[in-house]
Amino acid sequence: MTFADYRVTDADRRPLPQSYRTEPRHLGYRDDDLTKPFAHYLDSTMLPLPPHVDKALRTGPEPSAGGYEVDDVAEYLSAPGYTSMETGWTRTSAGTLVVSCLTDMPDVTAGMWDWWFGWHGSDSARYKLWHPRAHVFAAWGDDRSSQPHLTDTERYIENVSYVDEYIGSTLSHFAIRFVEPSALGFAPSAGTTHICARIGTSDFPVVAGWLVHQVRPTDRGSEMRSRFFLGRAEILDLPANSTSRPMSTRLLANPVGHRALAPVVATVGRRRTSAQLARDLLRHCAEEMNHLAAFLPSLFTEFRGVP
């Protein structure tokens, strides 16, 4: 067993949210969105990319020695200082595409990010605040917003966030399955949080990556160290109604189909990890994290008590 074994949760087994099939998809705010109490935070003017991100995009892939597998992420991110590739991308000797992004966040705390991850997923209008030019839709597999006794982390850990967003010019349909940080080997650390998730698609019972966002304190506030590990694809044992393509899900999750198609899914997962995907994901991550960090303290102060 490795740290990166994913265990299917109750939220995974729930049917797709009704809004997934009924809610219109569009960028920006329309009609009722404009009446939301947080609508004044929507700003489609994005900050320029930080110089270190722009440099990484122009430089291209880093040497493979800068990468590692998700099973080792806790060891690397728990060590003091920085790794050799805080911003950039590379491919490991095992074929995993690793994308890293460092974001400076003055006046932001780790607790604000735990609140954000527990708060934004119940409403597409909230999700669009994060990246107004790319985010389209969001819904929880298990919407826990009406349970005031839950902590911020209990709202999103062992939950599934179904999100539609543009990565580059491609509209992707993701199922982000959040896990306890300890599942990847992280120990609790004062003032620091780790947001960890298995990345999959809402179309099929397939996952093909991991994400980790470490938020740790600095003299100015905090910094986020984002890591994406892409290409490690597997089929999950999910009910047909938990994906948008139930017939394909029945085939993939069936024991016979699973045995026959698991090698194909693994091969496709590796082949779809292109350099263009790495560039698009790095840019997207830098844009959304810098954008939200600029107003997250104010948003948190105003809405932290709003379910």
PDB file of C-alpha atoms in Angstrom:
ATOM      1  CA  MET A   1       0.000   0.000   0.000  1.00  0.00           C
ATOM      2  CA  THR A   2       1.187   3.530  -0.739  1.00  0.00           C
ATOM      3  CA  PHE A   3       0.087   6.900   0.586  1.00  0.00           C
ATOM      4  CA  ALA A   4      -1.613   7.590  -2.731  1.00  0.00           C
ATOM      5  CA  ASP A   5      -4.214   4.824  -2.557  1.00  0.00           C
ATOM      6  CA  TYR A   6      -7.637   6.413  -3.000  1.00  0.00           C
ATOM      7  CA  ARG A   7     -10.600   5.046  -1.055  1.00  0.00           C
ATOM      8  CA  VAL A   8     -14.089   5.675  -2.463  1.00  0.00           C
ATOM      9  CA  THR A   9     -16.293   7.687  -0.060  1.00  0.00           C
ATOM     10  CA  ASP A  10     -20.020   8.035   0.567  1.00  0.00           C
ATOM     11  CA  ALA A  11     -19.943  11.319  -1.362  1.00  0.00           C
ATOM     12  CA  ASP A  12     -18.480   9.490  -4.376  1.00  0.00           C
ATOM     13  CA  ARG A  13     -21.400   7.080  -4.377  1.00  0.00           C
ATOM     14  CA  ARG A  14     -24.093   9.762  -4.411  1.00  0.00           C
ATOM     15  CA  PRO A  15     -25.861  10.592  -7.676  1.00  0.00           C
ATOM     16  CA  LEU A  16     -24.564  13.583  -9.601  1.00  0.00           C
ATOM     17  CA  PRO A  17     -26.101  16.776  -8.185  1.00  0.00           C
ATOM     18  CA  GLN A  18     -29.301  17.760  -9.966  1.00  0.00           C
ATOM     19  CA  SER A  19     -27.796  21.116 -10.896  1.00  0.00           C
ATOM     20  CA  TYR A  20     -25.102  19.311 -12.891  1.00  0.00           C
ATOM     21  CA  ARG A  21     -27.683  18.378 -15.518  1.00  0.00           C
ATOM     22  CA  THR A  22     -29.942  21.443 -15.295  1.00  0.00           C
ATOM     23  CA  GLU A  23     -27.782  24.510 -14.629  1.00  0.00           C
ATOM     24  CA  PRO A  24     -26.849  26.557 -17.745  1.00  0.00           C
ATOM     25  CA  ARG A  25     -23.112  26.949 -18.287  1.00  0.00           C
ATOM     26  CA  HIS A  26     -21.648  30.384 -18.959  1.00  0.00           C
ATOM     27  CA  LEU A  27     -18.724  32.535 -17.912  1.00  0.00           C
ATOM     28  CA  GLY A  28     -19.398  35.545 -15.727  1.00  0.00           C
ATOM     29  CA  TYR A  29     -22.568  36.658 -13.958  1.00  0.00           C
ATOM     30  CA  ARG A  30     -26.082  36.900 -15.359  1.00  0.00           C
ATOM     31  CA  ASP A  31     -29.545  37.590 -13.954  1.00  0.00           C
ATOM     32  CA  ASP A  32     -29.794  36.210 -10.403  1.00  0.00           C
ATOM     33  CA  ASP A  33     -26.013  36.023 -10.045  1.00  0.00           C
ATOM     34  CA  LEU A  34     -25.896  39.810  -9.930  1.00  0.00           C
ATOM     35  CA  THR A  35     -28.111  39.868  -6.826  1.00  0.00           C
ATOM     36  CA  LYS A  36     -25.797  37.640  -4.779  1.00  0.00           C
ATOM     37  CA  PRO A  37     -24.496  39.423  -1.666  1.00  0.00           C
ATOM     38  CA  PHE A  38     -20.908  38.748  -2.756  1.00  0.00           C
ATOM     39  CA  ALA A  39     -21.375  39.843  -6.397  1.00  0.00           C
ATOM     40  CA  HIS A  40     -19.310  43.008  -5.837  1.00  0.00           C
ATOM     41  CA  TYR A  41     -16.233  40.792  -5.508  1.00  0.00           C
ATOM     42  CA  LEU A  42     -16.492  39.543  -9.092  1.00  0.00           C
ATOM     43  CA  ASP A  43     -13.712  41.224 -11.071  1.00  0.00           C
ATOM     44  CA  SER A  44     -12.750  39.961 -14.514  1.00  0.00           C
ATOM     45  CA  THR A  45      -9.574  42.078 -14.488  1.00  0.00           C
ATOM     46  CA  MET A  46      -6.844  39.601 -13.692  1.00  0.00           C
ATOM     47  CA  LEU A  47      -3.502  40.531 -12.163  1.00  0.00           C
ATOM     48  CA  PRO A  48      -0.415  40.165 -14.374  1.00  0.00           C
ATOM     49  CA  LEU A  49       1.420  36.892 -13.948  1.00  0.00           C
ATOM     50  CA  PRO A  50       4.176  37.101 -11.319  1.00  0.00           C
ATOM     51  CA  PRO A  51       7.641  37.321 -12.928  1.00  0.00           C
ATOM     52  CA  HIS A  52       8.691  33.876 -11.675  1.00  0.00           C
ATOM     53  CA  VAL A  53       5.659  32.279 -13.333  1.00  0.00           C
ATOM     54  CA  ASP A  54       6.209  34.140 -16.577  1.00  0.00           C
ATOM     55  CA  LYS A  55       9.838  33.010 -16.546  1.00  0.00           C
ATOM     56  CA  ALA A  56       8.857  29.369 -15.995  1.00  0.00           C
ATOM     57  CA  LEU A  57       6.392  29.505 -18.887  1.00  0.00           C
ATOM     58  CA  ARG A  58       9.082  30.903 -21.181  1.00  0.00           C
ATOM     59  CA  THR A  59      11.796  28.526 -19.970  1.00  0.00           C
ATOM     60  CA  GLY A  60       9.947  25.282 -20.659  1.00  0.00           C
ATOM     61  CA  PRO A  61      10.302  21.986 -18.813  1.00  0.00           C
ATOM     62  CA  GLU A  62      12.746  21.613 -15.943  1.00  0.00           C
ATOM     63  CA  PRO A  63      15.156  18.661 -15.588  1.00  0.00           C
ATOM     64  CA  SER A  64      13.440  15.506 -14.409  1.00  0.00           C
ATOM     65  CA  ALA A  65      15.452  15.620 -11.176  1.00  0.00           C
ATOM     66  CA  GLY A  66      13.159  18.450 -10.045  1.00  0.00           C
ATOM     67  CA  GLY A  67      10.155  16.130 -10.019  1.00  0.00           C
ATOM     68  CA  TYR A  68       9.019  13.357  -7.722  1.00  0.00           C
ATOM     69  CA  GLU A  69       5.973  11.150  -7.226  1.00  0.00           C
ATOM     70  CA  VAL A  70       2.929  11.993  -5.119  1.00  0.00           C
ATOM     71  CA  ASP A  71       3.943   9.350  -2.566  1.00  0.00           C
ATOM     72  CA  ASP A  72       6.919  11.580  -1.712  1.00  0.00           C
ATOM     73  CA  VAL A  73       5.104  14.926  -1.624  1.00  0.00           C
ATOM     74  CA  ALA A  74       4.842  15.106   2.168  1.00  0.00           C
ATOM     75  CA  GLU A  75       8.567  14.516   2.557  1.00  0.00           C
ATOM     76  CA  TYR A  76       9.419  17.313   0.120  1.00  0.00           C
ATOM     77  CA  LEU A  77       6.867  19.876   1.296  1.00  0.00           C
ATOM     78  CA  SER A  78       7.398  19.246   5.009  1.00  0.00           C
ATOM     79  CA  ALA A  79      11.123  20.017   4.807  1.00  0.00           C
ATOM     80  CA  PRO A  80      12.234  23.595   5.633  1.00  0.00           C
ATOM     81  CA  GLY A  81      12.944  25.998   2.792  1.00  0.00           C
ATOM     82  CA  TYR A  82      12.137  25.301  -0.827  1.00  0.00           C
ATOM     83  CA  THR A  83      12.535  22.536  -3.374  1.00  0.00           C
ATOM     84  CA  SER A  84      14.495  22.857  -6.601  1.00  0.00           C
ATOM     85  CA  MET A  85      11.280  23.357  -8.613  1.00  0.00           C
ATOM     86  CA  GLU A  86       8.840  25.618  -6.793  1.00  0.00           C
ATOM     87  CA  THR A  87       7.413  26.930 -10.070  1.00  0.00           C
ATOM     88  CA  GLY A  88       7.582  25.015 -13.332  1.00  0.00           C
ATOM     89  CA  TRP A  89       6.972  21.548 -14.695  1.00  0.00           C
ATOM     90  CA  THR A  90       8.817  18.370 -15.527  1.00  0.00           C
ATOM     91  CA  ARG A  91       8.270  14.686 -16.163  1.00  0.00           C
ATOM     92  CA  THR A  92       9.631  12.068 -13.791  1.00  0.00           C
ATOM     93  CA  SER A  93      11.439   8.929 -14.890  1.00  0.00           C
ATOM     94  CA  ALA A  94       8.191   7.041 -14.220  1.00  0.00           C
ATOM     95  CA  GLY A  95       6.343   9.293 -16.671  1.00  0.00           C
ATOM     96  CA  THR A  96       4.405  11.435 -14.180  1.00  0.00           C
ATOM     97  CA  LEU A  97       3.868  15.051 -15.229  1.00  0.00           C
ATOM     98  CA  VAL A  98       4.607  17.290 -12.235  1.00  0.00           C
ATOM     99  CA  VAL A  99       3.484  20.937 -12.206  1.00  0.00           C
ATOM    100  CA  SER A 100       4.460  23.308  -9.380  1.00  0.00           C
ATOM    101  CA  CYS A 101       3.415  26.863  -8.614  1.00  0.00           C
ATOM    102  CA  LEU A 102       4.454  29.204  -5.782  1.00  0.00           C
ATOM    103  CA  THR A 103       2.054  32.021  -4.840  1.00  0.00           C
ATOM    104  CA  ASP A 104       2.849  34.795  -2.354  1.00  0.00           C
ATOM    105  CA  MET A 105      -0.248  35.823  -0.364  1.00  0.00           C
ATOM    106  CA  PRO A 106       0.136  38.895   1.836  1.00  0.00           C
ATOM    107  CA  ASP A 107      -2.391  39.149   4.695  1.00  0.00           C
ATOM    108  CA  VAL A 108      -3.808  35.687   3.925  1.00  0.00           C
ATOM    109  CA  THR A 109      -3.862  32.819   6.440  1.00  0.00           C
ATOM    110  CA  ALA A 110      -4.136  29.076   6.029  1.00  0.00           C
ATOM    111  CA  GLY A 111      -7.488  29.176   7.811  1.00  0.00           C
ATOM    112  CA  MET A 112      -8.892  31.463   5.138  1.00  0.00           C
ATOM    113  CA  TRP A 113      -8.123  28.838   2.506  1.00  0.00           C
ATOM    114  CA  ASP A 114      -9.749  26.060   4.519  1.00  0.00           C
ATOM    115  CA  TRP A 115     -12.824  28.266   4.799  1.00  0.00           C
ATOM    116  CA  TRP A 116     -12.765  28.996   1.061  1.00  0.00           C
ATOM    117  CA  PHE A 117     -12.568  25.349   0.073  1.00  0.00           C
ATOM    118  CA  GLY A 118     -15.481  24.527   2.357  1.00  0.00           C
ATOM    119  CA  TRP A 119     -17.560  27.527   1.222  1.00  0.00           C
ATOM    120  CA  HIS A 120     -17.247  28.048  -2.524  1.00  0.00           C
ATOM    121  CA  GLY A 121     -18.334  24.646  -3.849  1.00  0.00           C
ATOM    122  CA  SER A 122     -22.060  24.999  -3.178  1.00  0.00           C
ATOM    123  CA  ASP A 123     -22.638  27.794  -5.706  1.00  0.00           C
ATOM    124  CA  SER A 124     -21.236  28.353  -9.198  1.00  0.00           C
ATOM    125  CA  ALA A 125     -21.373  32.109  -8.576  1.00  0.00           C
ATOM    126  CA  ARG A 126     -18.974  31.681  -5.662  1.00  0.00           C
ATOM    127  CA  TYR A 127     -16.676  29.504  -7.736  1.00  0.00           C
ATOM    128  CA  LYS A 128     -16.523  32.125 -10.494  1.00  0.00           C
ATOM    129  CA  LEU A 129     -15.031  34.659  -8.070  1.00  0.00           C
ATOM    130  CA  TRP A 130     -11.872  32.541  -8.081  1.00  0.00           C
ATOM    131  CA  HIS A 131     -11.196  32.823 -11.823  1.00  0.00           C
ATOM    132  CA  PRO A 132     -13.880  34.859 -13.660  1.00  0.00           C
ATOM    133  CA  ARG A 133     -12.383  34.071 -17.059  1.00  0.00           C
ATOM    134  CA  ALA A 134     -12.228  30.301 -16.657  1.00  0.00           C
ATOM    135  CA  HIS A 135     -14.643  28.979 -14.016  1.00  0.00           C
ATOM    136  CA  VAL A 136     -18.104  27.969 -15.188  1.00  0.00           C
ATOM    137  CA  PHE A 137     -19.842  25.583 -12.759  1.00  0.00           C
ATOM    138  CA  ALA A 138     -19.506  24.072  -9.284  1.00  0.00           C
ATOM    139  CA  ALA A 139     -21.573  21.727  -7.114  1.00  0.00           C
ATOM    140  CA  TRP A 140     -20.876  19.401  -4.209  1.00  0.00           C
ATOM    141  CA  GLY A 141     -21.434  15.689  -4.319  1.00  0.00           C
ATOM    142  CA  ASP A 142     -22.580  16.080  -0.699  1.00  0.00           C
ATOM    143  CA  ASP A 143     -23.657  19.658  -0.010  1.00  0.00           C
ATOM    144  CA  ARG A 144     -22.929  20.165   3.692  1.00  0.00           C
ATOM    145  CA  SER A 145     -23.514  23.922   3.755  1.00  0.00           C
ATOM    146  CA  SER A 146     -26.671  23.552   5.877  1.00  0.00           C
ATOM    147  CA  GLN A 147     -24.771  21.797   8.701  1.00  0.00           C
ATOM    148  CA  PRO A 148     -23.469  24.638  10.909  1.00  0.00           C
ATOM    149  CA  HIS A 149     -21.747  22.294  13.376  1.00  0.00           C
ATOM    150  CA  LEU A 150     -19.162  21.223  10.793  1.00  0.00           C
ATOM    151  CA  THR A 151     -15.693  22.727  10.651  1.00  0.00           C
ATOM    152  CA  ASP A 152     -14.395  24.242   7.419  1.00  0.00           C
ATOM    153  CA  THR A 153     -12.329  21.161   6.618  1.00  0.00           C
ATOM    154  CA  GLU A 154     -15.216  18.799   7.402  1.00  0.00           C
ATOM    155  CA  ARG A 155     -17.221  20.503   4.666  1.00  0.00           C
ATOM    156  CA  TYR A 156     -14.798  19.509   1.912  1.00  0.00           C
ATOM    157  CA  ILE A 157     -12.675  16.571   3.078  1.00  0.00           C
ATOM    158  CA  GLU A 158     -14.104  13.227   1.875  1.00  0.00           C
ATOM    159  CA  ASN A 159     -16.356  15.209  -0.424  1.00  0.00           C
ATOM    160  CA  VAL A 160     -16.453  15.579  -4.212  1.00  0.00           C
ATOM    161  CA  SER A 161     -16.430  18.954  -5.941  1.00  0.00           C
ATOM    162  CA  TYR A 162     -17.840  18.772  -9.472  1.00  0.00           C
ATOM    163  CA  VAL A 163     -16.425  21.709 -11.405  1.00  0.00           C
ATOM    164  CA  ASP A 164     -16.414  22.795 -15.027  1.00  0.00           C
ATOM    165  CA  GLU A 165     -13.586  25.133 -15.944  1.00  0.00           C
ATOM    166  CA  TYR A 166     -11.349  26.122 -18.817  1.00  0.00           C
ATOM    167  CA  ILE A 167      -7.745  24.949 -18.606  1.00  0.00           C
ATOM    168  CA  GLY A 168      -6.274  26.844 -21.513  1.00  0.00           C
ATOM    169  CA  SER A 169      -8.894  26.767 -24.274  1.00  0.00           C
ATOM    170  CA  THR A 170     -10.360  23.402 -23.204  1.00  0.00           C
ATOM    171  CA  LEU A 171     -13.509  23.211 -21.082  1.00  0.00           C
ATOM    172  CA  SER A 172     -12.859  20.379 -18.647  1.00  0.00           C
ATOM    173  CA  HIS A 173     -15.353  18.515 -16.455  1.00  0.00           C
ATOM    174  CA  PHE A 174     -13.609  17.636 -13.213  1.00  0.00           C
ATOM    175  CA  ALA A 175     -14.503  15.641 -10.134  1.00  0.00           C
ATOM    176  CA  ILE A 176     -12.138  16.777  -7.372  1.00  0.00           C
ATOM    177  CA  ARG A 177     -12.116  14.219  -4.552  1.00  0.00           C
ATOM    178  CA  PHE A 178     -10.689  15.741  -1.374  1.00  0.00           C
ATOM    179  CA  VAL A 179      -8.849  13.528   1.101  1.00  0.00           C
ATOM    180  CA  GLU A 180      -7.386  13.901   4.575  1.00  0.00           C
ATOM    181  CA  PRO A 181      -3.831  15.305   4.333  1.00  0.00           C
ATOM    182  CA  SER A 182      -2.682  12.300   6.361  1.00  0.00           C
ATOM    183  CA  ALA A 183      -3.665  10.109   3.379  1.00  0.00           C
ATOM    184  CA  LEU A 184      -0.632  11.579   1.597  1.00  0.00           C
ATOM    185  CA  GLY A 185       1.596  11.472   4.663  1.00  0.00           C
ATOM    186  CA  PHE A 186       1.188  15.008   6.036  1.00  0.00           C
ATOM    187  CA  ALA A 187       1.267  15.592   9.776  1.00  0.00           C
ATOM    188  CA  PRO A 188      -0.559  18.552  11.374  1.00  0.00           C
ATOM    189  CA  SER A 189       1.500  21.745  11.552  1.00  0.00           C
ATOM    190  CA  ALA A 190       0.478  24.951  13.321  1.00  0.00           C
ATOM    191  CA  GLY A 191      -0.522  27.751  10.953  1.00  0.00           C
ATOM    192  CA  THR A 192      -0.279  25.460   7.914  1.00  0.00           C
ATOM    193  CA  THR A 193      -2.906  23.617   5.918  1.00  0.00           C
ATOM    194  CA  HIS A 194      -2.698  21.030   3.160  1.00  0.00           C
ATOM    195  CA  ILE A 195      -5.529  20.744   0.659  1.00  0.00           C
ATOM    196  CA  CYS A 196      -5.188  17.345  -1.010  1.00  0.00           C
ATOM    197  CA  ALA A 197      -7.360  15.736  -3.660  1.00  0.00           C
ATOM    198  CA  ARG A 198      -7.571  13.050  -6.309  1.00  0.00           C
ATOM    199  CA  ILE A 199      -8.315  14.631  -9.704  1.00  0.00           C
ATOM    200  CA  GLY A 200     -10.836  12.885 -11.931  1.00  0.00           C
ATOM    201  CA  THR A 201     -13.553  13.528 -14.454  1.00  0.00           C
ATOM    202  CA  SER A 202     -17.294  13.762 -13.888  1.00  0.00           C
ATOM    203  CA  ASP A 203     -17.893  11.986 -17.209  1.00  0.00           C
ATOM    204  CA  PHE A 204     -16.403   8.610 -16.284  1.00  0.00           C
ATOM    205  CA  PRO A 205     -15.382   6.748 -13.076  1.00  0.00           C
ATOM    206  CA  VAL A 206     -11.749   7.576 -13.808  1.00  0.00           C
ATOM    207  CA  VAL A 207      -9.145   9.524 -11.837  1.00  0.00           C
ATOM    208  CA  ALA A 208      -5.811  10.506 -13.333  1.00  0.00           C
ATOM    209  CA  GLY A 209      -3.983  12.881 -11.027  1.00  0.00           C
ATOM    210  CA  TRP A 210      -3.429  14.371  -7.579  1.00  0.00           C
ATOM    211  CA  LEU A 211      -3.275  17.947  -6.350  1.00  0.00           C
ATOM    212  CA  VAL A 212      -1.750  19.355  -3.187  1.00  0.00           C
ATOM    213  CA  HIS A 213      -1.908  22.975  -2.057  1.00  0.00           C
ATOM    214  CA  GLN A 214       0.264  23.693   0.965  1.00  0.00           C
ATOM    215  CA  VAL A 215      -0.459  27.050   2.627  1.00  0.00           C
ATOM    216  CA  ARG A 216       2.211  27.946   5.167  1.00  0.00           C
ATOM    217  CA  PRO A 217       2.856  31.184   7.093  1.00  0.00           C
ATOM    218  CA  THR A 218       5.365  33.847   6.069  1.00  0.00           C
ATOM    219  CA  ASP A 219       6.351  37.214   7.517  1.00  0.00           C
ATOM    220  CA  ARG A 220       3.900  38.871   5.092  1.00  0.00           C
ATOM    221  CA  GLY A 221       0.993  36.480   5.526  1.00  0.00           C
ATOM    222  CA  SER A 222       1.329  33.122   3.802  1.00  0.00           C
ATOM    223  CA  GLU A 223       2.433  31.385   0.646  1.00  0.00           C
ATOM    224  CA  MET A 224       0.822  28.601  -1.328  1.00  0.00           C
ATOM    225  CA  ARG A 225       2.939  25.816  -2.795  1.00  0.00           C
ATOM    226  CA  SER A 226       0.798  24.008  -5.352  1.00  0.00           C
ATOM    227  CA  ARG A 227       1.672  20.608  -6.771  1.00  0.00           C
ATOM    228  CA  PHE A 228      -0.061  18.579  -9.478  1.00  0.00           C
ATOM    229  CA  PHE A 229       0.863  14.976 -10.286  1.00  0.00           C
ATOM    230  CA  LEU A 230      -0.739  13.900 -13.544  1.00  0.00           C
ATOM    231  CA  GLY A 231      -0.883  10.651 -15.459  1.00  0.00           C
ATOM    232  CA  ARG A 232      -1.571   8.069 -12.780  1.00  0.00           C
ATOM    233  CA  ALA A 233      -4.976   6.882 -14.021  1.00  0.00           C
ATOM    234  CA  GLU A 234      -7.258   4.320 -12.448  1.00  0.00           C
ATOM    235  CA  ILE A 235     -10.892   3.223 -12.577  1.00  0.00           C
ATOM    236  CA  LEU A 236     -13.037   3.705  -9.459  1.00  0.00           C
ATOM    237  CA  ASP A 237     -15.862   1.427  -8.430  1.00  0.00           C
ATOM    238  CA  LEU A 238     -18.684   3.987  -8.659  1.00  0.00           C
ATOM    239  CA  PRO A 239     -22.447   3.766  -9.246  1.00  0.00           C
ATOM    240  CA  ALA A 240     -23.527   4.595 -12.794  1.00  0.00           C
ATOM    241  CA  ASN A 241     -25.618   7.598 -11.686  1.00  0.00           C
ATOM    242  CA  SER A 242     -22.600   9.285 -10.100  1.00  0.00           C
ATOM    243  CA  THR A 243     -21.190  10.205 -13.525  1.00  0.00           C
ATOM    244  CA  SER A 244     -22.586  11.969 -16.576  1.00  0.00           C
ATOM    245  CA  ARG A 245     -22.124   8.867 -18.770  1.00  0.00           C
ATOM    246  CA  PRO A 246     -23.781   6.019 -16.874  1.00  0.00           C
ATOM    247  CA  MET A 247     -23.507   3.415 -19.651  1.00  0.00           C
ATOM    248  CA  SER A 248     -19.751   3.858 -19.893  1.00  0.00           C
ATOM    249  CA  THR A 249     -19.521   3.784 -16.104  1.00  0.00           C
ATOM    250  CA  ARG A 250     -21.313   0.444 -15.950  1.00  0.00           C
ATOM    251  CA  LEU A 251     -18.836  -0.970 -18.448  1.00  0.00           C
ATOM    252  CA  LEU A 252     -15.741   0.402 -16.729  1.00  0.00           C
ATOM    253  CA  ALA A 253     -16.838  -0.489 -13.194  1.00  0.00           C
ATOM    254  CA  ASN A 254     -17.970  -4.000 -14.110  1.00  0.00           C
ATOM    255  CA  PRO A 255     -15.311  -6.503 -12.933  1.00  0.00           C
ATOM    256  CA  VAL A 256     -14.812  -7.905 -16.439  1.00  0.00           C
ATOM    257  CA  GLY A 257     -14.690  -4.455 -18.008  1.00  0.00           C
ATOM    258  CA  HIS A 258     -12.378  -3.212 -15.297  1.00  0.00           C
ATOM    259  CA  ARG A 259      -9.842  -5.974 -15.912  1.00  0.00           C
ATOM    260  CA  ALA A 260      -9.955  -5.495 -19.665  1.00  0.00           C
ATOM    261  CA  LEU A 261      -9.917  -1.693 -19.751  1.00  0.00           C
ATOM    262  CA  ALA A 262      -7.714  -0.727 -16.784  1.00  0.00           C
ATOM    263  CA  PRO A 263      -4.506  -0.973 -18.891  1.00  0.00           C
ATOM    264  CA  VAL A 264      -6.115   1.150 -21.616  1.00  0.00           C
ATOM    265  CA  VAL A 265      -7.189   3.800 -19.098  1.00  0.00           C
ATOM    266  CA  ALA A 266      -3.682   3.891 -17.618  1.00  0.00           C
ATOM    267  CA  THR A 267      -2.118   4.337 -21.071  1.00  0.00           C
ATOM    268  CA  VAL A 268      -4.546   7.097 -22.063  1.00  0.00           C
ATOM    269  CA  GLY A 269      -3.913   8.856 -18.750  1.00  0.00           C
ATOM    270  CA  ARG A 270      -0.186   9.002 -19.428  1.00  0.00           C
ATOM    271  CA  ARG A 271      -0.547  10.083 -23.049  1.00  0.00           C
ATOM    272  CA  ARG A 272      -2.813  13.024 -22.213  1.00  0.00           C
ATOM    273  CA  THR A 273      -0.163  14.651 -20.025  1.00  0.00           C
ATOM    274  CA  SER A 274       1.310  16.953 -22.637  1.00  0.00           C
ATOM    275  CA  ALA A 275       3.643  19.925 -22.328  1.00  0.00           C
ATOM    276  CA  GLN A 276       0.745  22.141 -23.401  1.00  0.00           C
ATOM    277  CA  LEU A 277      -1.343  20.830 -20.521  1.00  0.00           C
ATOM    278  CA  ALA A 278       1.520  21.627 -18.139  1.00  0.00           C
ATOM    279  CA  ARG A 279       1.792  25.201 -19.420  1.00  0.00           C
ATOM    280  CA  ASP A 280      -1.967  25.741 -19.329  1.00  0.00           C
ATOM    281  CA  LEU A 281      -2.284  24.325 -15.820  1.00  0.00           C
ATOM    282  CA  LEU A 282       0.627  26.378 -14.481  1.00  0.00           C
ATOM    283  CA  ARG A 283      -0.839  29.566 -15.939  1.00  0.00           C
ATOM    284  CA  HIS A 284      -4.322  28.753 -14.659  1.00  0.00           C
ATOM    285  CA  CYS A 285      -3.101  27.981 -11.146  1.00  0.00           C
ATOM    286  CA  ALA A 286      -1.024  31.175 -10.951  1.00  0.00           C
ATOM    287  CA  GLU A 287      -3.915  33.279 -12.246  1.00  0.00           C
ATOM    288  CA  GLU A 288      -6.597  31.934  -9.924  1.00  0.00           C
ATOM    289  CA  MET A 289      -4.505  31.813  -6.749  1.00  0.00           C
ATOM    290  CA  ASN A 290      -3.111  35.335  -7.169  1.00  0.00           C
ATOM    291  CA  HIS A 291      -6.533  36.679  -8.131  1.00  0.00           C
ATOM    292  CA  LEU A 292      -8.409  35.281  -5.142  1.00  0.00           C
ATOM    293  CA  ALA A 293      -5.621  36.043  -2.662  1.00  0.00           C
ATOM    294  CA  ALA A 294      -5.993  39.759  -3.453  1.00  0.00           C
ATOM    295  CA  PHE A 295      -9.472  39.918  -1.879  1.00  0.00           C
ATOM    296  CA  LEU A 296      -9.734  36.718   0.183  1.00  0.00           C
ATOM    297  CA  PRO A 297      -9.145  38.504   3.534  1.00  0.00           C
ATOM    298  CA  SER A 298     -12.069  40.861   2.878  1.00  0.00           C
ATOM    299  CA  LEU A 299     -14.314  38.083   1.544  1.00  0.00           C
ATOM    300  CA  PHE A 300     -13.497  35.913   4.546  1.00  0.00           C
ATOM    301  CA  THR A 301     -14.237  38.696   7.016  1.00  0.00           C
ATOM    302  CA  GLU A 302     -17.574  39.487   5.382  1.00  0.00           C
ATOM    303  CA  PHE A 303     -18.885  35.965   4.707  1.00  0.00           C
ATOM    304  CA  ARG A 304     -17.183  33.561   7.112  1.00  0.00           C
ATOM    305  CA  GLY A 305     -20.469  33.127   9.001  1.00  0.00           C
ATOM    306  CA  VAL A 306     -22.581  32.638   5.879  1.00  0.00           C
ATOM    307  CA  PRO A 307     -23.319  28.974   5.001  1.00  0.00           C
TER     308      PRO A 307
END
